[in-house]
């Protein structure tokens, strides 16, 4: 009888030990994955922008909130603008374990195609269901690669509109009529005035001349579709009459001293917070001048260089991708869902801490405190959903309505939703890329005579196999178009 009781006790002890072992194993797994009963999972997030002094302070508050909401903490690492392309690609190519990374444009497509990012279609139906319901469907459709979604697009303006942006103080000082500015050539009288009367100001901040094309890669590469006329055939835009005319104007401006002598090679990014320029080019959105003026601490004013158009780069201009190396992609999606749907978290990540970096007014609008500009000035477009952000006190109350109108007014580009697979012509593209880097900056800034250098450029492109690439692009485009 005693032996029998002893056996029962031993069996019970073993059973409890096995149960405890199983629980420990389960808890350990849960802890690693950041389950409700485990330790918080740390989400590693890499994003673009100049590292800020108060990032750790802000994310201490972020982590109090995310720990409570999704049992996760977040370590955001910012990589400066000039270093971003190289450093982010090195991280991806090395297989470094991380969870979320900012991406956009061609980089997004190429990294998705090679398996660097997680396909999130299933997660958008589960952990990201609430997030998916907030997103403009055109954004999700436009970033599909081979029919799958590999990132969360920022819910913002889905269209591109290139603009000429001016220093408003100088516009007012010389009574310039910006309503007359429709083309690059219309700038000349104003540029002459600035050159003659403002010795400390460079009339044209270093920028590349605008050309109205829909680019397969970017405006430096010789593969584009026309926005008007024949929208169904890819061309080398550097052989067009329009390109020659535009570059001749830029060369005239360069010789007149409207650009810096080293415009083609300068690494100067012309930050707006240095008031030493008159006009520059950029891509706009509704009420962008208010945002730029606030950041620069002086007023700027813009006029359109084109009508709004929805292109692949505009819908894919800001994406948060979940890395294929993530140890917990579901938790990363939970965070992205919270970031894009929770106004408190979205404003905290974007604007910093209330009372430290900004103040909230009685009507719910906000105003920056000095610490916001000096210690936590992050690029809003790269972080998430615009439509849950607080408005500034000088923002129009219809700001987000105007964003919706802007998106609806845009004309779709010929290649919207088409993503070229470059594998069949990879060697040709490598050569063409190097040739373009040699010629494009000098031509686009007017630093060389296009009548001499465009023929040389096109000759080298032909020798490098441009016709083979054009043929492959057209083949894939025709196949894609037939399925639309």
XYZ file of C-alpha atoms in Angstrom:
484
model
C 0.000 0.000 0.000
C 2.816 2.357 0.884
C 4.591 1.460 -2.350
C 1.394 2.141 -4.269
C 0.994 5.575 -2.598
C 4.646 6.344 -3.241
C 4.178 5.450 -6.889
C 1.185 7.747 -7.164
C 3.131 10.588 -5.528
C 6.110 10.063 -7.829
C 3.845 9.937 -10.855
C 2.175 13.172 -9.709
C 5.526 14.850 -9.224
C 6.668 13.778 -12.667
C 3.408 14.963 -14.188
C 3.728 18.340 -12.480
C 7.354 18.562 -13.579
C 6.384 17.800 -17.148
C 3.590 20.386 -16.977
C 5.937 22.991 -15.520
C 8.500 22.196 -18.186
C 5.871 22.605 -20.876
C 4.685 25.858 -19.340
C 8.246 27.144 -19.081
C 8.846 26.246 -22.687
C 5.588 27.905 -23.711
C 6.321 30.995 -21.615
C 9.802 31.197 -23.132
C 8.351 31.032 -26.619
C 5.671 33.550 -25.725
C 8.290 35.824 -24.225
C 10.337 35.718 -27.411
C 7.263 36.436 -29.510
C 5.961 39.139 -27.194
C 2.737 37.464 -26.183
C 0.431 38.856 -23.522
C 1.990 36.783 -20.761
C 5.605 37.149 -21.891
C 8.176 39.903 -21.876
C 7.548 42.675 -24.408
C 8.909 42.024 -27.864
C 11.316 44.749 -29.030
C 10.479 45.953 -32.533
C 13.515 47.185 -34.451
C 12.475 49.960 -36.822
C 14.798 51.721 -39.285
C 13.628 54.946 -40.893
C 14.974 57.873 -42.882
C 15.862 61.276 -41.453
C 18.503 63.149 -39.520
C 18.954 61.526 -36.075
C 17.292 63.702 -33.440
C 18.521 64.557 -29.946
C 15.218 63.690 -28.247
C 14.385 60.430 -30.019
C 15.133 58.301 -26.934
C 13.077 60.610 -24.724
C 10.094 60.428 -27.081
C 10.308 56.675 -27.494
C 10.423 56.153 -23.758
C 6.861 57.529 -23.849
C 6.036 55.532 -26.966
C 7.133 52.331 -25.253
C 5.010 52.937 -22.159
C 2.018 53.057 -24.497
C 2.876 50.218 -26.875
C 3.805 47.933 -23.988
C 0.360 48.427 -22.540
C -1.448 48.153 -25.888
C 0.385 45.338 -27.727
C 3.066 44.128 -25.286
C 5.864 45.461 -27.444
C 8.503 48.173 -27.293
C 10.001 49.987 -30.256
C 13.586 50.966 -31.000
C 13.537 53.488 -33.846
C 16.871 54.144 -35.561
C 17.128 57.085 -37.935
C 19.641 57.078 -40.784
C 20.554 60.447 -42.267
C 19.324 61.393 -45.730
C 22.678 61.211 -47.509
C 23.548 57.835 -45.980
C 20.152 56.211 -46.339
C 20.386 54.471 -49.710
C 23.712 52.817 -49.072
C 23.317 51.920 -45.392
C 19.752 50.623 -45.672
C 20.653 48.418 -48.626
C 23.698 47.028 -46.829
C 21.446 46.045 -43.893
C 18.990 44.343 -46.210
C 21.667 42.535 -48.246
C 23.470 41.300 -45.132
C 20.357 39.599 -43.783
C 20.489 41.602 -40.544
C 17.526 40.709 -38.294
C 15.143 43.625 -37.876
C 11.404 44.176 -38.099
C 10.380 47.310 -40.002
C 12.115 49.542 -42.531
C 11.118 52.650 -44.461
C 11.252 52.117 -48.212
C 9.905 53.652 -51.392
C 9.867 53.625 -55.174
C 12.222 51.392 -57.117
C 13.989 50.270 -53.940
C 10.697 48.906 -52.599
C 9.948 47.012 -55.815
C 13.412 45.527 -56.206
C 13.689 44.427 -52.579
C 10.191 42.942 -52.687
C 11.056 41.037 -55.861
C 14.154 39.513 -54.291
C 12.355 38.424 -51.120
C 13.751 40.969 -48.654
C 10.274 41.994 -47.479
C 7.431 39.979 -46.007
C 4.270 39.467 -48.075
C 1.631 41.028 -45.793
C -1.631 40.181 -47.599
C -2.692 37.640 -44.964
C -1.717 39.898 -42.064
C -3.776 42.750 -43.547
C -6.775 40.481 -43.028
C -5.835 39.684 -39.417
C -3.455 41.845 -37.357
C -3.794 44.658 -39.904
C -7.526 44.507 -40.549
C -8.250 47.855 -38.892
C -5.287 49.388 -40.717
C -6.454 48.130 -44.116
C -9.858 49.740 -43.573
C -8.220 53.173 -43.182
C -6.022 53.014 -46.291
C -6.844 54.522 -49.661
C -7.411 51.410 -51.846
C -5.465 53.062 -54.686
C -2.355 53.013 -52.493
C -2.581 49.282 -51.863
C -3.341 48.540 -55.506
C -0.472 50.689 -56.720
C 2.205 49.031 -54.564
C 1.390 45.444 -55.527
C 4.389 43.533 -56.848
C 3.459 40.451 -58.836
C -0.005 40.723 -57.320
C 1.144 40.831 -53.669
C 1.537 43.617 -51.097
C 4.902 43.925 -49.368
C 4.472 47.006 -47.210
C 2.150 49.495 -45.551
C 1.883 52.706 -47.615
C 1.547 56.026 -45.835
C -2.041 57.233 -46.118
C -1.306 60.686 -47.517
C -1.329 62.381 -50.896
C -1.393 59.638 -53.525
C -0.480 61.924 -56.399
C 2.580 63.840 -57.547
C 2.641 67.494 -58.510
C 5.973 69.118 -59.264
C 6.131 72.775 -58.273
C 8.424 75.770 -58.414
C 8.933 76.958 -54.837
C 10.063 80.532 -54.183
C 11.441 82.495 -51.260
C 8.379 84.659 -50.563
C 10.356 87.537 -49.030
C 12.124 88.059 -52.353
C 8.933 87.582 -54.359
C 7.288 90.345 -52.318
C 10.356 92.586 -52.340
C 10.505 92.690 -56.153
C 6.740 92.412 -56.742
C 7.054 89.309 -58.928
C 3.806 88.055 -60.480
C 3.959 84.276 -59.978
C 0.706 83.753 -61.865
C 2.746 84.193 -65.049
C 5.027 81.249 -64.231
C 3.956 78.295 -66.349
C 7.264 77.031 -67.773
C 10.971 76.959 -67.021
C 11.493 79.813 -69.488
C 9.104 82.055 -67.523
C 11.607 82.189 -64.650
C 14.239 84.134 -66.589
C 13.249 87.759 -65.795
C 13.026 87.002 -62.080
C 16.336 85.128 -62.074
C 18.040 88.097 -63.725
C 16.647 90.470 -61.092
C 17.875 88.292 -58.224
C 21.297 87.852 -59.823
C 21.732 91.616 -60.226
C 20.391 92.713 -56.833
C 20.940 89.881 -54.301
C 24.672 88.994 -54.192
C 24.259 86.619 -51.245
C 21.512 84.608 -52.938
C 21.861 81.857 -55.550
C 18.944 82.392 -57.960
C 18.341 78.672 -58.554
C 18.930 76.186 -55.769
C 20.613 73.170 -57.322
C 17.858 71.157 -58.907
C 17.411 69.050 -61.995
C 15.191 70.388 -64.749
C 11.637 69.040 -64.719
C 10.496 66.891 -67.675
C 6.863 65.688 -67.911
C 7.389 61.946 -68.233
C 6.376 58.789 -66.397
C 9.657 57.074 -65.532
C 10.241 53.340 -65.279
C 13.104 53.777 -62.810
C 13.757 57.471 -62.164
C 14.338 60.664 -64.127
C 18.043 59.902 -64.494
C 17.457 56.738 -66.495
C 16.493 56.778 -70.213
C 13.213 54.849 -69.988
C 9.937 56.748 -69.882
C 6.366 56.980 -71.111
C 4.848 60.245 -72.304
C 2.120 61.740 -70.119
C 0.283 63.046 -73.180
C -0.088 61.669 -76.689
C 1.244 58.129 -77.116
C 1.041 56.690 -73.596
C 1.517 53.074 -74.669
C 5.126 52.974 -75.846
C 8.319 53.353 -73.852
C 10.923 55.773 -75.186
C 14.373 57.136 -74.410
C 13.316 60.622 -73.315
C 16.847 61.915 -73.840
C 16.273 61.710 -77.588
C 13.155 63.910 -77.515
C 12.937 67.501 -78.772
C 11.428 68.522 -75.430
C 14.487 67.316 -73.518
C 16.850 69.163 -75.858
C 14.817 72.373 -75.492
C 14.685 72.102 -71.689
C 18.386 71.380 -71.305
C 19.290 74.256 -73.635
C 17.359 76.590 -71.343
C 19.137 75.178 -68.299
C 22.513 75.633 -70.022
C 21.615 79.248 -70.773
C 20.754 79.748 -67.089
C 23.976 78.097 -66.001
C 26.087 80.357 -68.227
C 24.204 83.364 -66.861
C 25.311 82.450 -63.337
C 21.865 81.532 -62.035
C 23.197 78.224 -60.624
C 26.334 77.463 -58.649
C 29.363 76.576 -60.747
C 29.569 73.140 -59.135
C 25.831 72.459 -59.560
C 26.443 69.067 -61.225
C 28.709 67.727 -58.489
C 27.657 69.637 -55.374
C 26.557 67.532 -52.413
C 24.790 70.575 -50.957
C 21.208 69.444 -50.328
C 20.014 73.072 -50.077
C 18.159 72.771 -46.779
C 15.309 75.233 -46.520
C 16.451 76.473 -43.131
C 19.278 78.373 -44.866
C 17.789 81.382 -46.656
C 20.329 81.657 -49.497
C 18.231 80.676 -52.532
C 15.395 82.119 -54.623
C 13.699 79.233 -56.464
C 13.859 75.463 -56.239
C 11.873 72.501 -57.532
C 10.086 69.840 -55.556
C 6.986 67.707 -55.263
C 4.030 69.254 -53.497
C 0.810 68.408 -51.716
C -2.124 70.534 -50.495
C -0.947 73.361 -48.241
C 2.677 72.201 -48.512
C 3.897 75.794 -48.346
C 2.618 76.085 -44.776
C 4.551 72.962 -43.783
C 7.733 74.083 -45.521
C 7.492 77.615 -44.125
C 7.032 76.273 -40.612
C 10.112 74.074 -40.953
C 12.257 76.771 -42.616
C 11.150 79.526 -40.210
C 10.463 81.894 -43.109
C 7.771 81.990 -45.801
C 7.874 80.161 -49.121
C 5.297 80.112 -51.915
C 4.844 77.637 -54.776
C 3.275 77.458 -58.226
C 2.586 74.214 -60.118
C 4.823 72.975 -62.893
C 2.263 70.290 -63.815
C -1.223 69.018 -63.008
C -1.501 66.328 -60.300
C -0.738 62.830 -61.579
C -0.763 59.483 -59.823
C 2.428 57.550 -60.520
C 4.077 54.513 -58.997
C 6.520 56.700 -57.072
C 3.699 58.793 -55.573
C 1.737 55.809 -54.272
C 4.975 54.157 -53.185
C 6.641 57.338 -51.953
C 6.512 56.227 -48.320
C 6.132 52.615 -47.232
C 6.870 50.700 -44.045
C 7.946 47.183 -45.012
C 8.242 44.249 -42.631
C 11.589 42.544 -43.086
C 11.768 38.901 -44.125
C 14.268 38.582 -41.238
C 11.738 39.699 -38.596
C 11.397 37.254 -35.711
C 7.835 38.373 -35.121
C 6.205 39.873 -38.234
C 2.744 39.652 -36.659
C 3.844 41.887 -33.790
C 5.386 44.309 -36.280
C 2.025 44.456 -38.069
C 0.240 45.058 -34.761
C 2.506 48.059 -34.193
C 1.987 49.431 -37.717
C -1.760 49.067 -37.259
C -1.645 50.946 -33.960
C 0.667 53.622 -35.383
C -1.654 54.302 -38.315
C -4.997 54.162 -36.491
C -4.311 55.503 -32.991
C -4.210 59.339 -32.964
C -2.314 59.514 -29.658
C 0.519 57.246 -30.813
C 0.701 58.727 -34.302
C 1.000 62.274 -32.941
C 3.505 61.234 -30.286
C 5.836 59.628 -32.856
C 5.407 62.565 -35.231
C 5.331 65.630 -32.981
C 6.980 64.459 -29.785
C 5.738 64.929 -26.226
C 2.931 67.362 -25.447
C 4.204 70.152 -23.199
C 7.811 69.470 -24.215
C 7.841 69.587 -28.000
C 4.436 71.119 -28.688
C 1.414 72.643 -26.977
C -2.234 71.803 -27.593
C -4.734 74.641 -27.812
C -8.282 74.607 -26.448
C -9.677 73.911 -29.930
C -7.483 70.823 -30.352
C -4.963 72.443 -32.688
C -1.284 72.496 -31.789
C 1.762 74.752 -31.989
C 5.432 73.805 -31.881
C 7.673 74.634 -28.964
C 11.382 75.347 -29.629
C 12.314 71.774 -28.688
C 10.198 70.444 -31.573
C 12.305 72.272 -34.165
C 15.650 71.924 -32.405
C 15.450 68.448 -30.846
C 12.707 66.381 -32.483
C 12.077 67.453 -36.074
C 11.266 64.222 -37.909
C 9.962 63.841 -41.498
C 6.244 63.311 -41.085
C 5.701 61.732 -44.500
C 7.935 58.776 -43.636
C 6.080 57.701 -40.496
C 2.438 56.893 -41.205
C -1.169 57.962 -41.744
C -1.603 61.724 -42.163
C -5.331 61.748 -41.532
C -5.091 61.153 -37.758
C -2.520 63.912 -37.206
C -3.496 66.981 -35.189
C -3.741 70.185 -37.185
C -1.467 73.133 -36.430
C -3.158 76.328 -35.303
C -2.484 77.969 -38.683
C -3.524 74.918 -40.697
C -6.725 75.278 -42.709
C -9.518 73.308 -41.087
C -10.225 71.619 -44.415
C -6.646 70.399 -44.839
C -7.399 66.671 -44.937
C -10.451 67.263 -47.133
C -8.169 68.995 -49.610
C -5.854 65.985 -49.580
C -8.795 63.798 -50.551
C -9.753 66.206 -53.350
C -6.137 66.331 -54.552
C -5.997 62.538 -54.789
C -9.294 62.356 -56.664
C -8.274 65.073 -59.130
C -5.076 63.335 -60.213
C -4.755 61.643 -63.581
C -3.274 58.111 -63.497
C 0.109 57.734 -65.177
C 0.493 55.224 -68.033
C 2.463 52.765 -65.893
C 0.530 53.044 -62.615
C 0.667 49.541 -61.127
C 3.264 48.263 -63.612
C 6.561 47.126 -62.083
C 9.344 46.113 -64.430
C 11.327 42.935 -63.752
C 14.891 43.892 -64.665
C 16.416 40.402 -64.389
C 16.513 39.716 -68.169
C 18.564 42.879 -68.818
C 20.495 43.257 -65.572
C 23.936 43.589 -67.170
C 22.741 46.190 -69.687
C 21.078 48.205 -66.917
C 24.273 48.168 -64.846
C 26.175 49.751 -67.738
C 23.394 52.231 -68.497
C 23.226 53.261 -64.837
C 26.924 54.118 -64.814
C 26.622 56.066 -68.073
C 23.625 58.001 -66.741
C 25.499 58.922 -63.581
C 28.251 60.317 -65.787
C 26.030 62.429 -68.071
C 22.715 63.193 -66.382
C 23.753 65.578 -63.537
C 25.712 67.825 -65.879
C 22.962 67.928 -68.506
C 20.049 68.408 -66.105
C 21.744 71.280 -64.250
C 22.774 72.995 -67.489
C 26.453 72.582 -66.698
C 27.264 71.390 -70.241
C 26.001 72.181 -73.730
C 23.239 69.670 -74.598
C 23.834 70.053 -78.326
C 27.261 68.536 -77.758
C 26.626 66.161 -74.855
C 23.157 64.692 -75.531
C 24.375 63.019 -78.769
C 27.405 61.629 -76.887
C 25.116 60.374 -74.108
C 22.744 58.658 -76.521
C 25.614 57.081 -78.468
C 26.969 55.508 -75.280
C 23.485 54.346 -74.287
C 23.087 52.584 -77.636
C 26.454 50.871 -77.231
C 25.430 49.735 -73.741
C 22.307 47.965 -75.043
C 19.522 50.467 -74.473
C 17.470 49.074 -77.361
C 17.418 45.628 -75.746
C 16.152 47.141 -72.487
C 13.498 49.223 -74.267
C 12.289 46.092 -76.059
C 12.057 44.134 -72.793
C 10.188 46.947 -71.037
C 7.713 47.170 -73.901
C 7.177 43.401 -73.888
C 6.437 43.303 -70.149
C 4.286 46.433 -70.321
C 2.175 44.979 -73.144
C 1.690 41.746 -71.168
C 0.680 43.699 -68.066
C -1.641 46.010 -70.019
C -3.444 43.057 -71.616
C -4.468 41.864 -68.130
C -5.876 45.181 -66.933
